[in-house]
mmCIF file of N, CA, C and O in Angstrom:
data_model
loop_
_atom_site.group_PDB
_atom_site.id
_atom_site.type_symbol
_atom_site.label_atom_id
_atom_site.label_comp_id
_atom_site.label_asym_id
_atom_site.label_seq_id
_atom_site.Cartn_x
_atom_site.Cartn_y
_atom_site.Cartn_z
ATOM 1 N N MET A 20 14.628 -9.484 -2.308
ATOM 2 C CA MET A 20 13.487 -8.682 -1.922
ATOM 3 C C MET A 20 12.213 -9.392 -2.384
ATOM 4 O O MET A 20 12.128 -9.853 -3.515
ATOM 5 N N THR A 21 11.253 -9.451 -1.494
ATOM 6 C CA THR A 21 10.006 -10.144 -1.824
ATOM 7 C C THR A 21 9.102 -9.242 -2.671
ATOM 8 O O THR A 21 9.320 -8.033 -2.774
ATOM 9 N N LEU A 22 8.074 -9.850 -3.244
ATOM 10 C CA LEU A 22 7.150 -9.110 -4.098
ATOM 11 C C LEU A 22 6.435 -8.012 -3.304
ATOM 12 O O LEU A 22 6.306 -6.877 -3.764
ATOM 13 N N TYR A 23 5.997 -8.342 -2.081
ATOM 14 C CA TYR A 23 5.278 -7.320 -1.314
ATOM 15 C C TYR A 23 6.204 -6.161 -0.924
ATOM 16 O O TYR A 23 5.772 -5.015 -0.888
ATOM 17 N N GLU A 24 7.481 -6.441 -0.696
ATOM 18 C CA GLU A 24 8.428 -5.364 -0.395
ATOM 19 C C GLU A 24 8.661 -4.487 -1.627
ATOM 20 O O GLU A 24 8.785 -3.271 -1.508
ATOM 21 N N SER A 25 8.707 -5.105 -2.796
ATOM 22 C CA SER A 25 8.859 -4.341 -4.038
ATOM 23 C C SER A 25 7.666 -3.418 -4.259
ATOM 24 O O SER A 25 7.833 -2.245 -4.610
ATOM 25 N N LEU A 26 6.468 -3.956 -4.042
ATOM 26 C CA LEU A 26 5.264 -3.137 -4.178
ATOM 27 C C LEU A 26 5.260 -2.012 -3.150
ATOM 28 O O LEU A 26 4.917 -0.870 -3.465
ATOM 29 N N ALA A 27 5.637 -2.337 -1.927
ATOM 30 C CA ALA A 27 5.690 -1.330 -0.865
ATOM 31 C C ALA A 27 6.666 -0.223 -1.248
ATOM 32 O O ALA A 27 6.375 0.967 -1.055
ATOM 33 N N ASN A 28 7.804 -0.582 -1.804
ATOM 34 C CA ASN A 28 8.793 0.414 -2.221
ATOM 35 C C ASN A 28 8.253 1.316 -3.332
ATOM 36 O O ASN A 28 8.575 2.498 -3.378
ATOM 37 N N GLN A 29 7.413 0.756 -4.206
ATOM 38 C CA GLN A 29 6.782 1.578 -5.244
ATOM 39 C C GLN A 29 5.863 2.619 -4.603
ATOM 40 O O GLN A 29 5.866 3.785 -4.999
ATOM 41 N N PHE A 30 5.079 2.188 -3.608
ATOM 42 C CA PHE A 30 4.201 3.121 -2.901
ATOM 43 C C PHE A 30 5.023 4.192 -2.176
ATOM 44 O O PHE A 30 4.680 5.370 -2.200
ATOM 45 N N ILE A 31 6.112 3.769 -1.541
ATOM 46 C CA ILE A 31 6.967 4.709 -0.820
ATOM 47 C C ILE A 31 7.542 5.749 -1.783
ATOM 48 O O ILE A 31 7.556 6.945 -1.482
ATOM 49 N N GLU A 32 7.991 5.311 -2.951
ATOM 50 C CA GLU A 32 8.525 6.247 -3.949
ATOM 51 C C GLU A 32 7.444 7.208 -4.426
ATOM 52 O O GLU A 32 7.712 8.392 -4.638
ATOM 53 N N ASP A 33 6.215 6.706 -4.598
ATOM 54 C CA ASP A 33 5.108 7.575 -5.006
ATOM 55 C C ASP A 33 4.798 8.612 -3.926
ATOM 56 O O ASP A 33 4.455 9.755 -4.238
ATOM 57 N N ILE A 34 4.924 8.219 -2.666
ATOM 58 C CA ILE A 34 4.697 9.154 -1.567
ATOM 59 C C ILE A 34 5.817 10.196 -1.531
ATOM 60 O O ILE A 34 5.560 11.395 -1.423
ATOM 61 N N LYS A 35 7.057 9.729 -1.645
ATOM 62 C CA LYS A 35 8.199 10.647 -1.612
ATOM 63 C C LYS A 35 8.164 11.646 -2.759
ATOM 64 O O LYS A 35 8.520 12.809 -2.589
ATOM 65 N N SER A 36 7.758 11.188 -3.937
ATOM 66 C CA SER A 36 7.714 12.072 -5.108
ATOM 67 C C SER A 36 6.407 12.852 -5.191
ATOM 68 O O SER A 36 6.178 13.566 -6.156
ATOM 69 N N GLN A 37 5.562 12.689 -4.206
ATOM 70 C CA GLN A 37 4.280 13.381 -4.078
ATOM 71 C C GLN A 37 3.273 13.020 -5.162
ATOM 72 O O GLN A 37 2.372 13.788 -5.458
ATOM 73 N N LYS A 38 3.461 11.847 -5.788
ATOM 74 C CA LYS A 38 2.413 11.325 -6.668
ATOM 75 C C LYS A 38 1.203 10.951 -5.819
ATOM 76 O O LYS A 38 0.073 11.024 -6.285
ATOM 77 N N LEU A 39 1.489 10.496 -4.601
ATOM 78 C CA LEU A 39 0.449 10.250 -3.594
ATOM 79 C C LEU A 39 0.659 11.269 -2.491
ATOM 80 O O LEU A 39 1.686 11.259 -1.823
ATOM 81 N N SER A 40 -0.291 12.150 -2.322
ATOM 82 C CA SER A 40 -0.132 13.157 -1.282
ATOM 83 C C SER A 40 -0.650 12.634 0.056
ATOM 84 O O SER A 40 -1.421 11.676 0.115
ATOM 85 N N VAL A 41 -0.218 13.276 1.120
ATOM 86 C CA VAL A 41 -0.593 12.872 2.472
ATOM 87 C C VAL A 41 -2.112 12.928 2.606
ATOM 88 O O VAL A 41 -2.750 13.902 2.202
ATOM 89 N N GLY A 42 -2.674 11.860 3.147
ATOM 90 C CA GLY A 42 -4.117 11.798 3.363
ATOM 91 C C GLY A 42 -4.901 11.231 2.195
ATOM 92 O O GLY A 42 -6.111 11.061 2.292
ATOM 93 N N THR A 43 -4.221 10.928 1.099
ATOM 94 C CA THR A 43 -4.893 10.339 -0.055
ATOM 95 C C THR A 43 -5.330 8.921 0.273
ATOM 96 O O THR A 43 -4.558 8.140 0.830
ATOM 97 N N ARG A 44 -6.549 8.596 -0.079
ATOM 98 C CA ARG A 44 -7.040 7.236 0.159
ATOM 99 C C ARG A 44 -6.425 6.297 -0.867
ATOM 100 O O ARG A 44 -6.443 6.572 -2.071
ATOM 101 N N LEU A 45 -5.879 5.196 -0.383
ATOM 102 C CA LEU A 45 -5.278 4.194 -1.259
ATOM 103 C C LEU A 45 -6.360 3.266 -1.783
ATOM 104 O O LEU A 45 -7.432 3.141 -1.175
ATOM 105 N N PRO A 46 -6.101 2.565 -2.883
ATOM 106 C CA PRO A 46 -7.091 1.620 -3.398
ATOM 107 C C PRO A 46 -7.402 0.532 -2.370
ATOM 108 O O PRO A 46 -6.543 0.157 -1.567
ATOM 109 N N ALA A 47 -8.618 0.034 -2.405
ATOM 110 C CA ALA A 47 -9.001 -1.092 -1.555
ATOM 111 C C ALA A 47 -8.091 -2.278 -1.876
ATOM 112 O O ALA A 47 -7.512 -2.350 -2.965
ATOM 113 N N LEU A 48 -7.966 -3.183 -0.923
ATOM 114 C CA LEU A 48 -7.059 -4.325 -1.109
ATOM 115 C C LEU A 48 -7.358 -5.096 -2.390
ATOM 116 O O LEU A 48 -6.441 -5.428 -3.146
ATOM 117 N N ARG A 49 -8.611 -5.412 -2.636
ATOM 118 C CA ARG A 49 -8.947 -6.181 -3.844
ATOM 119 C C ARG A 49 -8.608 -5.412 -5.116
ATOM 120 O O ARG A 49 -8.103 -5.983 -6.080
ATOM 121 N N ALA A 50 -8.891 -4.118 -5.111
ATOM 122 C CA ALA A 50 -8.577 -3.293 -6.282
ATOM 123 C C ALA A 50 -7.072 -3.212 -6.502
ATOM 124 O O ALA A 50 -6.598 -3.291 -7.640
ATOM 125 N N MET A 51 -6.318 -3.063 -5.414
ATOM 126 C CA MET A 51 -4.862 -2.995 -5.526
ATOM 127 C C MET A 51 -4.298 -4.329 -6.030
ATOM 128 O O MET A 51 -3.420 -4.348 -6.891
ATOM 129 N N ALA A 52 -4.831 -5.426 -5.503
ATOM 130 C CA ALA A 52 -4.373 -6.754 -5.945
ATOM 131 C C ALA A 52 -4.639 -6.946 -7.435
ATOM 132 O O ALA A 52 -3.766 -7.429 -8.175
ATOM 133 N N LYS A 53 -5.811 -6.540 -7.872
ATOM 134 C CA LYS A 53 -6.158 -6.686 -9.288
ATOM 135 C C LYS A 53 -5.304 -5.756 -10.155
ATOM 136 O O LYS A 53 -4.800 -6.159 -11.198
ATOM 137 N N GLN A 54 -5.120 -4.520 -9.714
ATOM 138 C CA GLN A 54 -4.346 -3.534 -10.463
ATOM 139 C C GLN A 54 -2.900 -3.974 -10.665
ATOM 140 O O GLN A 54 -2.327 -3.792 -11.740
ATOM 141 N N HIS A 55 -2.301 -4.567 -9.633
ATOM 142 C CA HIS A 55 -0.899 -4.988 -9.707
ATOM 143 C C HIS A 55 -0.746 -6.472 -10.037
ATOM 144 O O HIS A 55 0.371 -6.985 -10.049
ATOM 145 N N GLN A 56 -1.873 -7.133 -10.274
ATOM 146 C CA GLN A 56 -1.903 -8.557 -10.641
ATOM 147 C C GLN A 56 -1.154 -9.419 -9.635
ATOM 148 O O GLN A 56 -0.261 -10.193 -9.984
ATOM 149 N N VAL A 57 -1.524 -9.239 -8.353
ATOM 150 C CA VAL A 57 -0.947 -10.033 -7.275
ATOM 151 C C VAL A 57 -2.089 -10.652 -6.472
ATOM 152 O O VAL A 57 -3.252 -10.269 -6.622
ATOM 153 N N SER A 58 -1.740 -11.592 -5.612
ATOM 154 C CA SER A 58 -2.752 -12.235 -4.771
ATOM 155 C C SER A 58 -3.192 -11.302 -3.657
ATOM 156 O O SER A 58 -2.522 -10.314 -3.341
ATOM 157 N N MET A 59 -4.318 -11.634 -3.037
ATOM 158 C CA MET A 59 -4.797 -10.862 -1.893
ATOM 159 C C MET A 59 -3.795 -10.926 -0.746
ATOM 160 O O MET A 59 -3.621 -9.955 -0.012
ATOM 161 N N THR A 60 -3.133 -12.058 -0.594
ATOM 162 C CA THR A 60 -2.130 -12.213 0.461
ATOM 163 C C THR A 60 -0.997 -11.209 0.265
ATOM 164 O O THR A 60 -0.572 -10.542 1.211
ATOM 165 N N THR A 61 -0.516 -11.087 -0.963
ATOM 166 C CA THR A 61 0.561 -10.144 -1.259
ATOM 167 C C THR A 61 0.095 -8.712 -1.039
ATOM 168 O O THR A 61 0.827 -7.899 -0.462
ATOM 169 N N ALA A 62 -1.122 -8.404 -1.465
ATOM 170 C CA ALA A 62 -1.665 -7.055 -1.265
ATOM 171 C C ALA A 62 -1.773 -6.732 0.221
ATOM 172 O O ALA A 62 -1.390 -5.648 0.664
ATOM 173 N N THR A 63 -2.266 -7.686 1.000
ATOM 174 C CA THR A 63 -2.397 -7.494 2.444
ATOM 175 C C THR A 63 -1.034 -7.292 3.092
ATOM 176 O O THR A 63 -0.858 -6.403 3.925
ATOM 177 N N LYS A 64 -0.063 -8.120 2.707
ATOM 178 C CA LYS A 64 1.284 -7.996 3.264
ATOM 179 C C LYS A 64 1.898 -6.645 2.906
ATOM 180 O O LYS A 64 2.608 -6.045 3.713
ATOM 181 N N THR A 65 1.626 -6.159 1.694
ATOM 182 C CA THR A 65 2.150 -4.859 1.268
ATOM 183 C C THR A 65 1.614 -3.753 2.163
ATOM 184 O O THR A 65 2.383 -2.940 2.695
ATOM 185 N N TYR A 66 0.299 -3.718 2.353
ATOM 186 C CA TYR A 66 -0.300 -2.675 3.187
ATOM 187 C C TYR A 66 0.114 -2.838 4.645
ATOM 188 O O TYR A 66 0.361 -1.846 5.325
ATOM 189 N N ASP A 67 0.212 -4.071 5.121
ATOM 190 C CA ASP A 67 0.663 -4.301 6.496
ATOM 191 C C ASP A 67 2.086 -3.777 6.695
ATOM 192 O O ASP A 67 2.388 -3.127 7.699
ATOM 193 N N TYR A 68 2.948 -4.046 5.736
ATOM 194 C CA TYR A 68 4.330 -3.582 5.805
ATOM 195 C C TYR A 68 4.379 -2.057 5.825
ATOM 196 O O TYR A 68 5.101 -1.457 6.621
ATOM 197 N N LEU A 69 3.622 -1.422 4.939
ATOM 198 C CA LEU A 69 3.594 0.045 4.889
ATOM 199 C C LEU A 69 3.052 0.633 6.184
ATOM 200 O O LEU A 69 3.530 1.659 6.656
ATOM 201 N N GLN A 70 2.080 -0.037 6.754
ATOM 202 C CA GLN A 70 1.506 0.440 8.011
ATOM 203 C C GLN A 70 2.498 0.287 9.159
ATOM 204 O O GLN A 70 2.671 1.200 9.966
ATOM 205 N N GLN A 71 3.181 -0.846 9.224
ATOM 206 C CA GLN A 71 4.151 -1.096 10.291
ATOM 207 C C GLN A 71 5.341 -0.139 10.214
ATOM 208 O O GLN A 71 5.928 0.201 11.242
ATOM 209 N N THR A 72 5.681 0.285 9.014
ATOM 210 C CA THR A 72 6.823 1.189 8.849
ATOM 211 C C THR A 72 6.406 2.660 8.890
ATOM 212 O O THR A 72 7.253 3.543 8.719
ATOM 213 N N GLY A 73 5.130 2.920 9.097
ATOM 214 C CA GLY A 73 4.650 4.275 9.296
ATOM 215 C C GLY A 73 4.341 5.070 8.040
ATOM 216 O O GLY A 73 4.117 6.278 8.118
ATOM 217 N N TRP A 74 4.300 4.440 6.885
ATOM 218 C CA TRP A 74 4.023 5.158 5.648
ATOM 219 C C TRP A 74 2.536 5.369 5.410
ATOM 220 O O TRP A 74 2.143 6.334 4.745
ATOM 221 N N ILE A 75 1.719 4.436 5.880
ATOM 222 C CA ILE A 75 0.270 4.571 5.723
ATOM 223 C C ILE A 75 -0.398 4.254 7.054
ATOM 224 O O ILE A 75 0.244 3.746 7.976
ATOM 225 N N TYR A 76 -1.680 4.568 7.133
ATOM 226 C CA TYR A 76 -2.461 4.189 8.305
ATOM 227 C C TYR A 76 -3.823 3.692 7.847
ATOM 228 O O TYR A 76 -4.300 4.056 6.782
ATOM 229 N N ALA A 77 -4.386 2.812 8.666
ATOM 230 C CA ALA A 77 -5.705 2.257 8.380
ATOM 231 C C ALA A 77 -6.739 2.973 9.226
ATOM 232 O O ALA A 77 -6.500 3.260 10.388
ATOM 233 N N GLN A 78 -7.868 3.253 8.608
ATOM 234 C CA GLN A 78 -8.983 3.827 9.336
ATOM 235 C C GLN A 78 -10.121 2.825 9.226
ATOM 236 O O GLN A 78 -10.571 2.526 8.109
ATOM 237 N N PRO A 79 -10.563 2.261 10.366
ATOM 238 C CA PRO A 79 -11.590 1.212 10.322
ATOM 239 C C PRO A 79 -12.811 1.626 9.488
ATOM 240 O O PRO A 79 -13.307 2.742 9.609
ATOM 241 N N GLN A 80 -13.230 0.722 8.643
ATOM 242 C CA GLN A 80 -14.380 0.866 7.751
ATOM 243 C C GLN A 80 -14.244 2.015 6.759
ATOM 244 O O GLN A 80 -15.229 2.436 6.163
ATOM 245 N N SER A 81 -13.029 2.524 6.583
ATOM 246 C CA SER A 81 -12.810 3.589 5.609
ATOM 247 C C SER A 81 -11.698 3.244 4.626
ATOM 248 O O SER A 81 -11.702 3.726 3.510
ATOM 249 N N GLY A 82 -10.722 2.468 5.054
ATOM 250 C CA GLY A 82 -9.635 2.080 4.169
ATOM 251 C C GLY A 82 -8.280 2.527 4.663
ATOM 252 O O GLY A 82 -8.086 2.842 5.831
ATOM 253 N N TYR A 83 -7.354 2.560 3.723
ATOM 254 C CA TYR A 83 -5.975 2.924 4.010
ATOM 255 C C TYR A 83 -5.672 4.296 3.423
ATOM 256 O O TYR A 83 -6.098 4.625 2.329
ATOM 257 N N PHE A 84 -4.898 5.081 4.173
ATOM 258 C CA PHE A 84 -4.552 6.443 3.766
ATOM 259 C C PHE A 84 -3.060 6.667 3.910
ATOM 260 O O PHE A 84 -2.408 6.059 4.704
#
């Protein structure tokens, strides 16, 4: 399992356990990368993966939810 998949699974578990409720704004990519001590590429891949699998959605100029 890659690093971005591991991070994505952490987000998925937080959503399932309702630590992150539906509609909650996620941290900006740079903030998430810094918080988890990963590169911007890994942070982007994590959010892209979550978006492709339907766990989050992007709202232009507003962020990820």
